[in-house]
Coordinates of C-alpha atoms (C1' of nucleotides) in Angstrom, one line a residue:
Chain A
X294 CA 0.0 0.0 0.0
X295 CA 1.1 3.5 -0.5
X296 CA 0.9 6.2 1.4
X297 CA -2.1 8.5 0.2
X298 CA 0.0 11.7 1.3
X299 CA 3.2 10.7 -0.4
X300 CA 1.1 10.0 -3.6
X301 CA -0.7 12.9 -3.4
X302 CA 2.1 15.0 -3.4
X303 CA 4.2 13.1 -5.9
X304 CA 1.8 11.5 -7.7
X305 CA 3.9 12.0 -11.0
X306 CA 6.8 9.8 -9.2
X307 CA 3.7 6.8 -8.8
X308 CA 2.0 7.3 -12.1
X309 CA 5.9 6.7 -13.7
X310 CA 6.7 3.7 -11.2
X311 CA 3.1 2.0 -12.3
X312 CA 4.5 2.7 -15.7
X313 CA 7.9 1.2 -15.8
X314 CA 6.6 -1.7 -13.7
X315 CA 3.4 -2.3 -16.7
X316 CA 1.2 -1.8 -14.4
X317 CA -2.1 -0.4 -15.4
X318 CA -3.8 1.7 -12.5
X319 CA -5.7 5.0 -12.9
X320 CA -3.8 7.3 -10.4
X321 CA -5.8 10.8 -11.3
X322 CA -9.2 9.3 -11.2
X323 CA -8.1 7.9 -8.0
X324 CA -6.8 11.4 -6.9
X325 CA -9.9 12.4 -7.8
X326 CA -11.8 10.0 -6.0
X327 CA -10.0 10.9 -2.8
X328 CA -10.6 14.9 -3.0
X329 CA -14.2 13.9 -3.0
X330 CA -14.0 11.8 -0.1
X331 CA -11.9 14.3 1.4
X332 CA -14.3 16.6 1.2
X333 CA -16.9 14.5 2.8
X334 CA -15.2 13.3 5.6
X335 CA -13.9 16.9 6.6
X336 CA -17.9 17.9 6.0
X337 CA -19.2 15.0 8.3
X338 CA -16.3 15.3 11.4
X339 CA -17.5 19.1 11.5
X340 CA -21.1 18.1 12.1
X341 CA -19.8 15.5 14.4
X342 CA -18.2 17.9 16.5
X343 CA -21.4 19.9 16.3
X344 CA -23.4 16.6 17.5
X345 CA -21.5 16.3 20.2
X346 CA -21.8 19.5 21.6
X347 CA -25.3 19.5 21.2
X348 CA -25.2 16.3 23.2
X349 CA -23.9 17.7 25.8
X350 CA -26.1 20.9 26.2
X351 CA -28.7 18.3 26.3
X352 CA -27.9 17.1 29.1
X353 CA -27.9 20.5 30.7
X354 CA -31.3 22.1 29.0
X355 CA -34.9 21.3 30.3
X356 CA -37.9 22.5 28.9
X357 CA -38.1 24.4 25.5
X358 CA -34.8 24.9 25.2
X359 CA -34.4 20.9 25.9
X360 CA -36.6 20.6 23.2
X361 CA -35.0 23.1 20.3
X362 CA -31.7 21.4 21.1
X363 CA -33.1 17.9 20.2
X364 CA -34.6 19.3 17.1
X365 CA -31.4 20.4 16.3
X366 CA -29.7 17.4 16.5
X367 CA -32.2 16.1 14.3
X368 CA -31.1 18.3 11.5
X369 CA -27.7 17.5 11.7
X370 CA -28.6 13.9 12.4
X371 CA -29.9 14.1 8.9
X372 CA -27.5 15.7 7.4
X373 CA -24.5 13.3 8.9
X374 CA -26.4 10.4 7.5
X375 CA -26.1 12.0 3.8
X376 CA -22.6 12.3 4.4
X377 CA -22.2 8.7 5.8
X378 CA -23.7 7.6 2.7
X379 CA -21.2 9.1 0.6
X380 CA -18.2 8.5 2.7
X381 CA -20.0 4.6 2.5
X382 CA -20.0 4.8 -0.9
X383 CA -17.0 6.0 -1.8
X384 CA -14.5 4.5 0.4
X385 CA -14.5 1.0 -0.5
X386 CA -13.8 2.3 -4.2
X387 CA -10.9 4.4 -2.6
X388 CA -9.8 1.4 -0.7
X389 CA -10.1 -0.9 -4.2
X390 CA -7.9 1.4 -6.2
X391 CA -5.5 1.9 -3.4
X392 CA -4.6 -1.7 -2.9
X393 CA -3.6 -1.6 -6.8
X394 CA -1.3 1.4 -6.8
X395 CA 2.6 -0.1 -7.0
X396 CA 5.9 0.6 -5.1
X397 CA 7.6 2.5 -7.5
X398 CA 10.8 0.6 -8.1
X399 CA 14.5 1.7 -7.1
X400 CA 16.8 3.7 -9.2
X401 CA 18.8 0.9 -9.4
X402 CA 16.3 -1.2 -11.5
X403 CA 17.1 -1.6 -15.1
X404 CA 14.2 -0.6 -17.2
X405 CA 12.7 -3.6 -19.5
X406 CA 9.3 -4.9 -19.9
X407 CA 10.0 -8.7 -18.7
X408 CA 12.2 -11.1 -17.5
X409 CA 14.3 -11.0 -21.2
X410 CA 15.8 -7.7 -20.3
X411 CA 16.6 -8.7 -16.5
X412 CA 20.1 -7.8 -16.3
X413 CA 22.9 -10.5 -15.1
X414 CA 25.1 -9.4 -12.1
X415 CA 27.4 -11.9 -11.5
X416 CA 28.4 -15.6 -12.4
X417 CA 29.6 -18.1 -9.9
X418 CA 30.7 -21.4 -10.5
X419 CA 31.6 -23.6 -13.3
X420 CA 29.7 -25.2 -16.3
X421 CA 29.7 -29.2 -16.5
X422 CA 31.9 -30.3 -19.0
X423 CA 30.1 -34.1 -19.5
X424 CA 32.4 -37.1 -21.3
X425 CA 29.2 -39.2 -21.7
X426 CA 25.4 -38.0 -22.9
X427 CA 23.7 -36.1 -19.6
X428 CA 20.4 -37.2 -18.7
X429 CA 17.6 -34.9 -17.5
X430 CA 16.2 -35.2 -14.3
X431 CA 13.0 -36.5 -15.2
X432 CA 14.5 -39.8 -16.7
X433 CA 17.2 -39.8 -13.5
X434 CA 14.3 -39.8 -11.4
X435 CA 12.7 -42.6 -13.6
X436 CA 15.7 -45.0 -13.8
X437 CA 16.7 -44.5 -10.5
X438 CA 13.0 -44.8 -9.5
X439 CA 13.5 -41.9 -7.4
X440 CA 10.7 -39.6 -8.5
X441 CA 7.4 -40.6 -10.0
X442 CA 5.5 -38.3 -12.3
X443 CA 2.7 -40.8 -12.8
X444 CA 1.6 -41.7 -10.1
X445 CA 1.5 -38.0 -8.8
X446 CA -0.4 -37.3 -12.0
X447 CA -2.8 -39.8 -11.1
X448 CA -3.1 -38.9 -7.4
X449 CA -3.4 -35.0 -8.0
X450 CA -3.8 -33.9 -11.7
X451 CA -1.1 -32.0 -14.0
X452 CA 1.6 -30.3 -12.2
X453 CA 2.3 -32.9 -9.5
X454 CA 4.3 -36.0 -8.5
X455 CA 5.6 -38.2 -5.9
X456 CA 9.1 -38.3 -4.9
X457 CA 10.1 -42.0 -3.6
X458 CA 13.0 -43.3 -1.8
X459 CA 16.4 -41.5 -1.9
X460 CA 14.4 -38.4 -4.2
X461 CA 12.5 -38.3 -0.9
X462 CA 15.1 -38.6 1.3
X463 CA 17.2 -35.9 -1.2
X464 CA 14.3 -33.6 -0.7
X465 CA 14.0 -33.5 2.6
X466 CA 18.0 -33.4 3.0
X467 CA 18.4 -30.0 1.1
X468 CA 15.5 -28.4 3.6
X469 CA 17.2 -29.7 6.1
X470 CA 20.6 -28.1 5.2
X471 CA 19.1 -25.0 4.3
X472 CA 17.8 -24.9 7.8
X473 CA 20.8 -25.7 9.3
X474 CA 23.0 -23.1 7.6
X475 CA 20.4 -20.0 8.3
X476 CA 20.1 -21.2 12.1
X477 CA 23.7 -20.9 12.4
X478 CA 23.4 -17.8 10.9
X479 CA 20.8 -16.9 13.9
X480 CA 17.3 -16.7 12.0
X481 CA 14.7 -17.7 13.6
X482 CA 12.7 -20.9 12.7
X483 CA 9.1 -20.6 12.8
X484 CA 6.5 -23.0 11.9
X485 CA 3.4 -21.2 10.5
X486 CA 0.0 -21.6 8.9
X487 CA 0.0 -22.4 5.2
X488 CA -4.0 -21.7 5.1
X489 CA -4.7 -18.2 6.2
X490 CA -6.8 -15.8 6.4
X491 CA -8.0 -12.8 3.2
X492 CA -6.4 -10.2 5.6
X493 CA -3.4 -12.3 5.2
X494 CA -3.1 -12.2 1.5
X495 CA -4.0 -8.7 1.1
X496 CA -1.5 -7.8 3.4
X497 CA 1.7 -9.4 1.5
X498 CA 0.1 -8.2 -1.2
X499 CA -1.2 -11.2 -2.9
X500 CA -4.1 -9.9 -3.2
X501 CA -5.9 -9.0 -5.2
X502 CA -3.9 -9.0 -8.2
X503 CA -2.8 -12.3 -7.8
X504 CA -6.1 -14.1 -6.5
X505 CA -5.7 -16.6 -9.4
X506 CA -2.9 -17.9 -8.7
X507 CA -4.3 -19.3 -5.3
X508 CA -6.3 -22.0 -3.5
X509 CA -8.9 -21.2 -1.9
X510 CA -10.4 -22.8 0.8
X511 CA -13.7 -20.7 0.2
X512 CA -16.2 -22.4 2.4
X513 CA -13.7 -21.2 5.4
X514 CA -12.8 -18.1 3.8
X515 CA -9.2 -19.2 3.8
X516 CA -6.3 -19.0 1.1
X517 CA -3.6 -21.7 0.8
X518 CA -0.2 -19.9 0.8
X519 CA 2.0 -19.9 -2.1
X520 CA 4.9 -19.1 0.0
X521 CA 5.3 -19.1 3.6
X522 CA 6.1 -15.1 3.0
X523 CA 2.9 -14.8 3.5
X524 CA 2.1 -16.1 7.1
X525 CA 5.7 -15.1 8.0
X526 CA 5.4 -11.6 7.1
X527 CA 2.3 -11.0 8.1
X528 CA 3.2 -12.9 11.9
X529 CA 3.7 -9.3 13.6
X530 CA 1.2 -7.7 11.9
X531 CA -1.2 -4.9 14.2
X532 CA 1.8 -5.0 16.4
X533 CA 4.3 -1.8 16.9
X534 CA 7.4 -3.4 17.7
X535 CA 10.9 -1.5 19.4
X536 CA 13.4 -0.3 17.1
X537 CA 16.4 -2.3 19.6
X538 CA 14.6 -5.3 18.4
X539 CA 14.8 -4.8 14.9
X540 CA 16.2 -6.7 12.3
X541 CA 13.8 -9.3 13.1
X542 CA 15.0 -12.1 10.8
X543 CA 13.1 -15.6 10.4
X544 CA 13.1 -18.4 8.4
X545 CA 10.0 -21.1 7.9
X546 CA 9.9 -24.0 5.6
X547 CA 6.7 -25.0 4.3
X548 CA 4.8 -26.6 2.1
X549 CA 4.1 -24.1 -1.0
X550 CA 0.5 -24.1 -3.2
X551 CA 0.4 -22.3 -6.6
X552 CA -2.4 -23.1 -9.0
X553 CA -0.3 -21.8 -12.2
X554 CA -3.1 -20.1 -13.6
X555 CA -2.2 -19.0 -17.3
X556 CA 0.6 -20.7 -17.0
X557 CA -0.9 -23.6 -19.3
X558 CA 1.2 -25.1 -21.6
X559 CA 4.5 -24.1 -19.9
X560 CA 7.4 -25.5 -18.5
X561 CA 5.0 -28.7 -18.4
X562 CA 7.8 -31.1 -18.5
X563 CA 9.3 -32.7 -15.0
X564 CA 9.5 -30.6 -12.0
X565 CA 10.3 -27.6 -12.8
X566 CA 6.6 -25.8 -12.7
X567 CA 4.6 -27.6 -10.1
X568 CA 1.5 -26.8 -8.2
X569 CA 3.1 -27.9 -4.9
X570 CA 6.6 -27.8 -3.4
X571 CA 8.4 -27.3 -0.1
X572 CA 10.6 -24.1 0.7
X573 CA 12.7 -22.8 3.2
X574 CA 11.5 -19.1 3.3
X575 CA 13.6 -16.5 4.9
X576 CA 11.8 -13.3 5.8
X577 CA 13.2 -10.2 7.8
X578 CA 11.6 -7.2 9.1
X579 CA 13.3 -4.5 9.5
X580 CA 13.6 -0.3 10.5
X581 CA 12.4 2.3 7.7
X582 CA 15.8 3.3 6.3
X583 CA 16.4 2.8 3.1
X584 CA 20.3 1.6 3.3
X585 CA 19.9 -0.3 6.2
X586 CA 17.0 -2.3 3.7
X587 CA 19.5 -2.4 0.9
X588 CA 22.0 -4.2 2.9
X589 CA 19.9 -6.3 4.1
X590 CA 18.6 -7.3 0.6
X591 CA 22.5 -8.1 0.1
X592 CA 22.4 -10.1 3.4
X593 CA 19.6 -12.3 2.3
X594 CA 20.8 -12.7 -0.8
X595 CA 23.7 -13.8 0.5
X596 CA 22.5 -16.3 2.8
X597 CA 21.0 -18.1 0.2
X598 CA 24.1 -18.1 -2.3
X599 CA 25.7 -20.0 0.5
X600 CA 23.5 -22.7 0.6
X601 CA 24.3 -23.0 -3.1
X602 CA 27.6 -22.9 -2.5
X603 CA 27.5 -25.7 0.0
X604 CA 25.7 -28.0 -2.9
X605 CA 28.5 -27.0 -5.1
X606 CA 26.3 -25.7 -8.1
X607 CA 26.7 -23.3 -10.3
X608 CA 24.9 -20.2 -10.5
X609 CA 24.0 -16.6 -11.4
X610 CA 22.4 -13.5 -9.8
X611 CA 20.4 -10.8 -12.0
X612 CA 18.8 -7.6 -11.7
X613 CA 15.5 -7.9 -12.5
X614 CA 13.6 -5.3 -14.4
X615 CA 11.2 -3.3 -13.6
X616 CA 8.7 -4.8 -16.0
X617 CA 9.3 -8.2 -14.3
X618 CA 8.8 -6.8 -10.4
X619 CA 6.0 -6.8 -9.0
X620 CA 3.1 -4.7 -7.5
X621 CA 5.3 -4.0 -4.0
X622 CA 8.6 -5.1 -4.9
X623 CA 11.4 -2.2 -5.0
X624 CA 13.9 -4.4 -6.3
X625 CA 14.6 -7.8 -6.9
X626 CA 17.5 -10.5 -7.5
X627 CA 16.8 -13.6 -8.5
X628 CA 19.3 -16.7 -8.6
X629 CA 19.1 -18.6 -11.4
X630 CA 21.2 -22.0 -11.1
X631 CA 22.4 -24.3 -13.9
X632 CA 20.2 -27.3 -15.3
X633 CA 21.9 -28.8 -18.0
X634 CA 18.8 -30.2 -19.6
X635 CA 17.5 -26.8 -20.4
X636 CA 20.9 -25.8 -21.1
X637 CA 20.7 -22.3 -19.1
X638 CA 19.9 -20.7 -15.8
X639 CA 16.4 -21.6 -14.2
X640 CA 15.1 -19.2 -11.3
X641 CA 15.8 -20.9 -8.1
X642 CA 15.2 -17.9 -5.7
X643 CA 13.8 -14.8 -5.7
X644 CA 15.3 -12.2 -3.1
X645 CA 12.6 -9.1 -2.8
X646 CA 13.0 -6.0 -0.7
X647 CA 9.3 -3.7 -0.2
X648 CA 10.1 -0.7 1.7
X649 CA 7.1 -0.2 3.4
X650 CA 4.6 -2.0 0.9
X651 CA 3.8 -4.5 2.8
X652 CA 4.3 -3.1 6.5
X653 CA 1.1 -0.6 5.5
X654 CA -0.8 -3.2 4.5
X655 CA -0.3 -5.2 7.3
X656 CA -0.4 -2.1 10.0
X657 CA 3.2 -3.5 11.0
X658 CA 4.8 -0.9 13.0
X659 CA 7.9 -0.4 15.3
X660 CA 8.6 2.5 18.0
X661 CA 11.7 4.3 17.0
X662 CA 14.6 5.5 19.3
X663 CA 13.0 9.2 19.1
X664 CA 9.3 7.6 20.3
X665 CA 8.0 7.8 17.2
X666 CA 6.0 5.2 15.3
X667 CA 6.9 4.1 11.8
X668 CA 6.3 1.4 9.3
X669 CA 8.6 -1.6 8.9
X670 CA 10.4 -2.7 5.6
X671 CA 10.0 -5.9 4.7
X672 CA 12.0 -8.2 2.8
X673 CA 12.2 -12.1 1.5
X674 CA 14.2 -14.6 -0.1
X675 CA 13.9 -17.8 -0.9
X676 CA 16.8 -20.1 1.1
X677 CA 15.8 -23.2 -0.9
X678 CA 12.7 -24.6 -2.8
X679 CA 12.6 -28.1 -3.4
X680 CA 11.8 -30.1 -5.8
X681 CA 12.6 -27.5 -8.4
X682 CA 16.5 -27.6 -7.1
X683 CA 16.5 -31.2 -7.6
X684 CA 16.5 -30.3 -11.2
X685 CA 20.4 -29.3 -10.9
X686 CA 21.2 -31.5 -8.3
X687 CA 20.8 -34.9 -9.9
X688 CA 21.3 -33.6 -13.3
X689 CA 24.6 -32.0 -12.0
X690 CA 25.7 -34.5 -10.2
X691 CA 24.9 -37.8 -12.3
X692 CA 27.5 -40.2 -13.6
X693 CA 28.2 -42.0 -16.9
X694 CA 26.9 -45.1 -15.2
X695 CA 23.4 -43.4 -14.5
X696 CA 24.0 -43.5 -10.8
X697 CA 23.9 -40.0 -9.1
X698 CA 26.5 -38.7 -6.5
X699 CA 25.1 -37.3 -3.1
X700 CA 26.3 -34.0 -2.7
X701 CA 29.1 -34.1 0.1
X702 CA 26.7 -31.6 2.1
X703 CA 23.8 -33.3 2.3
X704 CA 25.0 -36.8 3.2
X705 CA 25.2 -36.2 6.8
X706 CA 21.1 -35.6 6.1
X707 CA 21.1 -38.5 4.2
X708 CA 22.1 -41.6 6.4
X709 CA 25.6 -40.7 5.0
X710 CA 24.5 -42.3 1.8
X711 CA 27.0 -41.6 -0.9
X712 CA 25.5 -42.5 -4.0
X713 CA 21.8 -43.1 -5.3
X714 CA 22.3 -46.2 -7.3
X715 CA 18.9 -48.5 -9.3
X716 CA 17.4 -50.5 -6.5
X717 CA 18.3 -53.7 -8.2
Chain B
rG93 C1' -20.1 -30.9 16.9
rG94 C1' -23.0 -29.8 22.0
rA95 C1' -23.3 -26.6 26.6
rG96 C1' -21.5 -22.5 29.2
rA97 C1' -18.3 -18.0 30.1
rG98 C1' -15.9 -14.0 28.0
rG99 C1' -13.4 -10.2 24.5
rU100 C1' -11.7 -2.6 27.7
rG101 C1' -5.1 0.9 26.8
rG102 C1' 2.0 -2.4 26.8
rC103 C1' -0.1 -5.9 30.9
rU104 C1' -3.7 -6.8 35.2
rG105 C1' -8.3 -4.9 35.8
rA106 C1' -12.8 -1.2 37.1
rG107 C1' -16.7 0.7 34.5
rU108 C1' -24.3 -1.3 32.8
rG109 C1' -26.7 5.1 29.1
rG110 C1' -24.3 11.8 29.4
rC111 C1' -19.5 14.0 34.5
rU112 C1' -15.1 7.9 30.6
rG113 C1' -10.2 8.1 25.7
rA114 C1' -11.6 5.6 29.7
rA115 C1' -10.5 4.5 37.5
rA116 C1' -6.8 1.8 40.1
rG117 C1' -2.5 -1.1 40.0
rC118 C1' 1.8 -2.9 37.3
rG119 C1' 5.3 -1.9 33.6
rA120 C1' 8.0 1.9 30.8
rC121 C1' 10.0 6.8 30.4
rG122 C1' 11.6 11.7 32.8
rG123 C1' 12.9 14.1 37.4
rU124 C1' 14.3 14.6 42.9
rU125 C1' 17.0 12.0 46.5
rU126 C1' 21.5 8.8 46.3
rG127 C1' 29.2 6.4 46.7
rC128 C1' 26.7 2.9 42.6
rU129 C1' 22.4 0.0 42.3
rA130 C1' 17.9 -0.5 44.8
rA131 C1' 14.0 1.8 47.5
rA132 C1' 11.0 6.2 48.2
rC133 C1' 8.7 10.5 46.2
rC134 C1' 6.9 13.8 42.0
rG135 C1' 5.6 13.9 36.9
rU136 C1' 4.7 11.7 32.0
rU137 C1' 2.8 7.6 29.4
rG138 C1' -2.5 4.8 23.1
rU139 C1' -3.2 5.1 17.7
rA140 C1' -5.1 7.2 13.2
rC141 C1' -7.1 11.1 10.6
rG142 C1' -8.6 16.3 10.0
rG143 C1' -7.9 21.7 11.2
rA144 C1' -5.0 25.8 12.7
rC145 C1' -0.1 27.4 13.5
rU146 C1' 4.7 26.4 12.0
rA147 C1' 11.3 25.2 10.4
rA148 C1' 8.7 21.0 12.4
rU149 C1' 5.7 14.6 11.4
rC150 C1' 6.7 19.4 18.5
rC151 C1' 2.7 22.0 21.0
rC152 C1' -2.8 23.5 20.2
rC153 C1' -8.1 22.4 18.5
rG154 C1' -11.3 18.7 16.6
rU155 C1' -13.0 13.7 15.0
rA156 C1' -12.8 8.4 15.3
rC157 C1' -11.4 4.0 17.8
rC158 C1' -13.1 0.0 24.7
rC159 C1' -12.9 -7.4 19.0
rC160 C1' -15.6 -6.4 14.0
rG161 C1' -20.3 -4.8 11.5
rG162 C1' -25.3 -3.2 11.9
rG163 C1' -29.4 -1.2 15.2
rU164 C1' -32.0 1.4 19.4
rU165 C1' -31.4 6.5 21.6
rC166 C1' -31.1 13.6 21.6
rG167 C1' -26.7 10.8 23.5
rA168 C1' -23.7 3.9 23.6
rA169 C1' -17.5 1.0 26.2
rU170 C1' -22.4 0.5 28.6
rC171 C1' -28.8 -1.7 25.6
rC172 C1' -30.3 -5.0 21.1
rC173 C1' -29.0 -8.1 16.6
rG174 C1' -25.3 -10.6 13.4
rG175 C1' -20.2 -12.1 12.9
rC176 C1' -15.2 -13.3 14.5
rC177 C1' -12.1 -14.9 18.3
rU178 C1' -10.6 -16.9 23.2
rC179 C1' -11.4 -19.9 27.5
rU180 C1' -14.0 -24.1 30.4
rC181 C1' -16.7 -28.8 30.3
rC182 C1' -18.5 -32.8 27.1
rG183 C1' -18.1 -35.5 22.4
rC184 C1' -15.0 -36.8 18.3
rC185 C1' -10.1 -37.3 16.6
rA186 C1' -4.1 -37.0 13.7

RNA sequence: GGAGAGGUGGCUGAGUGGCUGAAAGCGACGGUUUGCUAAACCGUUGUACGGACUAAUCCCCGUACCCCGGGUUCGAAUCCCGGCCUCUCCGCCA
C-alpha cells in the first residue's frame, strides 16, 4: 500500500513507477476520488463535532430549550447520514484502487518490460563439461526410480508428482541443510500456517492481483499460501514493535501451493513448474531506512548463495527489471542456477525487498529510538525450494553409469548415503 | 459438533446510558534524592485522521477507535442483533 499523502504529493513519481513496472492503475481518477471523499469526511467530522456538543447541552437544558436542542440534533442527524452515505460509498472504491497502486521501483532497476531484459550481475561457479550423454532429471528420477511423475499425476492432476526413496530422502536433506546453515546464521525458525486468512493475503500483497494464482479454501474463507512469506510476514502484523529489536530475521519451511493459472502449456515437462513444493523461506523485518533495507537485501541474498555454494552448483544473480517486479517489490535478485537439460539458468530464488509496501498493509509498525511510530520494511528470499533444485542437483551430479553422486553436504542428512544407485 | 463463560489501553483490571479516551495497580519513560544500584517520592505515558499554526511529522483544537459490522437513543465501552475470536466442560479425533 502507498501512502495517500506521499502520492498525493508526488503523484507524477507513482503514475511513472506503475509505468515502468506495466502496471495499469488510474492514479488521477483515484486522486480524484480521494478529494471527494476528502471533502466528505472533513464535511461530516464538522457536524460531528457539532453533535457532540449538542449532546452535551442536552444534558444540561430542560424544557423548550431541551426541546429546540433535540430538534437540532435532528437536523444535523440528517445531514450526517447524507454524508455517511457518501463517505460509504465511496470508500471502498478508494480502498479498491489503493490496494492496486505499485511501489515504484529503485533507481537501481534496469528498465525492460519482462524477464528478457533482466540484467545478469554476476556468475559463480563452473559449467559441467560431461564425457558421456547427460540425462535430464525426469529420466534420473525414472531410472533411479526416485521420483514418479505418474503416479502423482494420477493422485493429483497435471503439475504434480511423488518423490520416492532417496528423491524423498534428497528432498528433505536439502531443507534440512538450508535450515541448518540460516540457524547458524541466527534466524529464527518458525512454523506457520499455510491456510490463512483474506487479511493475510491482502496484506503481502497477494491480493488481489494475484487471487488466481491461489487456492482457496472458500467455504472457510481461507487461502492456501504460495509461500510461507505470506504467514511469516504477516506474523507481527497490528503490532508496533521496538526499534532495539529490529532486524527481526526468520526463516519457515513449508509446504508451498500455486495453481499456475495462465501458465498452461508451460514448462509442463518434470518438476520444474509444479502446483506444490516445499521451501525454506527467509523473511526479515526491518527499520524504515532505506540503506539499512538495501544491505539487508544483500544479506539475504547472500544467505541463500551460500547454501548453493554448499551443494556445489553453479549459478548466477540478476537484476530484474522493472517490467518483471511486482506490484510492492522495489527491487529484486533472483538466482538462477544451472540445469543442464535446459541448457541455461532456471530461477531458483527470488530475493525481494518492499520498503514499506507490505508493512502498511499489514499495519506493521515499530517504535523508533526518538518515540515515534513508523512502518517496517519488509523483505524475502527464498533459502531453498525443493523439488525445483533437484532439477540441478541430480542432473549435475549424475555419472556416466546413470547413478547419481550425493552432494558431500547433504550426506550427513542423508544416512551418510554416498551415492543413489537402481534399487536392483 | 453440543453446553457455558468472556473479549476494555504495553499488561492486570474497574466501569451497565451523558461528569469515561476511559478509575486503580503494574510496567515503561523523565525528574528529585543517592558512593553505585535498589527503594521512596513527583511527573509523563495509546493510535489514526482532519484543522489551525509552523522550520517542524513538537505543541494547540477537533474527529474516530473500549474485538468487527449493523441497530435502538437527543446521546452507547455501557442496551439489542449478526459475525469473528478466546477460555472451560462434554463428544470426536491425527
Amino acid at each position: 500500500m502507498i501512502d495517500i499523502k506521499a502520492l498525493r504529493a508526488e503523484s507524477e513519481k507513482y503514475i511513472r513507477g506503475a509505468r515502468l513496472k506495466r502496471i495499469n492503475v488510474d492514479i488521477p481518477a483515484l486522486l480524484d476520488l480521494d478529494a471527494k471523499l476528502m471533502n466528505a469526511s472533513r464535511e461530516l467530522q464538522e457536524i460531528r463535532t457539532a453533535q457532540n456538543q449538542a449532546g452535551k447541552d442536552i444534558a444540561q437544558l430542560a424544557g423548550d430549550q431541551k426541546k429546540q436542542a433535540i430538534a437540532k440534533m435532528a437536523e444535523l442527524k440528517a445531514r450526517a447520514k447524507q454524508l455517511g452515505d457518501m463517505v460509504t460509498q465511496l470508500e471502498p472504491q478508494f480502498n479498491e484502487q489503493m490496494l492496486l497502486v505499485p511501489q515504484p521501483p529503485a533507481p537501481e532497476v534496469p528498465e525492460g518490460k519482462d524477464d528478457t531484459e533482466n540484467v545478469q550481475l554476476r556468475v559463480e561457479g563452473e559449467l559441467p563439461k560431461f564425457d558421456f550423454e547427460p540425462k535430464d532429471h525426469v529420466q534420473l528420477g525414472e531410472s533411479l526410480d526416485i521420483i514418479d511423475i505418474p503416479r502423482g499425476v494420477k493422485l493429483a492432476g497435471s503439475r504434480n508428482y511423488v518423490l520416492k526413496g532417496a528423491g524423498a530422502m534428497l528432498h528433505y536433506a536439502i531443507l534440512r541443510l538450508a535450515v541448518d546453515q540460516m540457524l547458524a546464521k541466527g534466524y529464527t525458525l518458525l512454523n506457520v500456517p499455510v491456510l490463512v486468512n483474506e487479511s493475510v493475503m491482502y496484506g503481502t500483497g497477494y491480493f488481489p492481483t494475484g487471487r488466481e494464482q491461489a487456492y482457496l479454501a472458500e467455504r472457510d474463507s481461507l487461502s492456501l499460501v504460495g509461500t510461507a512469506e505470506v504467514p511469516v510476514t504477516a506474523y507481527h502484523s497490528d503490532e508496533i514493535l521496538e526499534e532495539s529489536q529490529l532486524p527481526r530475521k526468520y526463516i519457515a519451511m513449508s509446504t508451498c501451493f500455486r495453481r499456475e493459472a495462465g501458465a498452461a502449456g508451460k514448462d509442463t515437462y518434470g518438476l520444474y513448474r509444479i502446483h506444490i513444493f516445499d521451501k525454506v523461506e527467509q523473511v526479515v523485518i526491518g527499520p524504515n531506512d532505506e540503506q539499512r533495507s538495501i544491505e539487508l537485501h544483500q544479506e539475504i541474498l547472500r544467505n541463500s548463495e551460500d547454501v548453493l555454494k554448499a551443494l556445489e552448483l553453479p549459478y548466477r544473480v540478476v537484476n530484474v527489471c522493472s517490467g518483471d517486479l511486482g506490484q510492492g517489490q522495489v527491487q529484486k535478485f533472483d538466482i538462477e542456477t544451472w540445469m543442464p537439460s535446459r541448457k541455461n539458468y532456471g530461477e531458483t530464488h527470488s530475493a525481494s525487498r518492499f520498503h514499506e509496501f507490505q508493512a502498511r498493509r499489514l499495519n506493521l509498525r515499530y517504535r523508533g529510538q526518538d518515540g515515534k511510530v513508523r512502518y517496517c520494511h519488509t523483505l524475502n528470499n527464498t533459502v531453498i525450494a525443493s523439488p525445483r533444485i533437484l532439477i540441478p542437483v541430480l542432473e549435475m551430479y549424475q555419472n556416466a553409469d546413470g547413478t547419481v553422486t550425493v552432494p558431500k553436504a547433504l550426506r550427513k542428512y542423508m544416512n551418510e548415503m554416498t551415492i543413489i544407485k537402481p534399487a536392483s
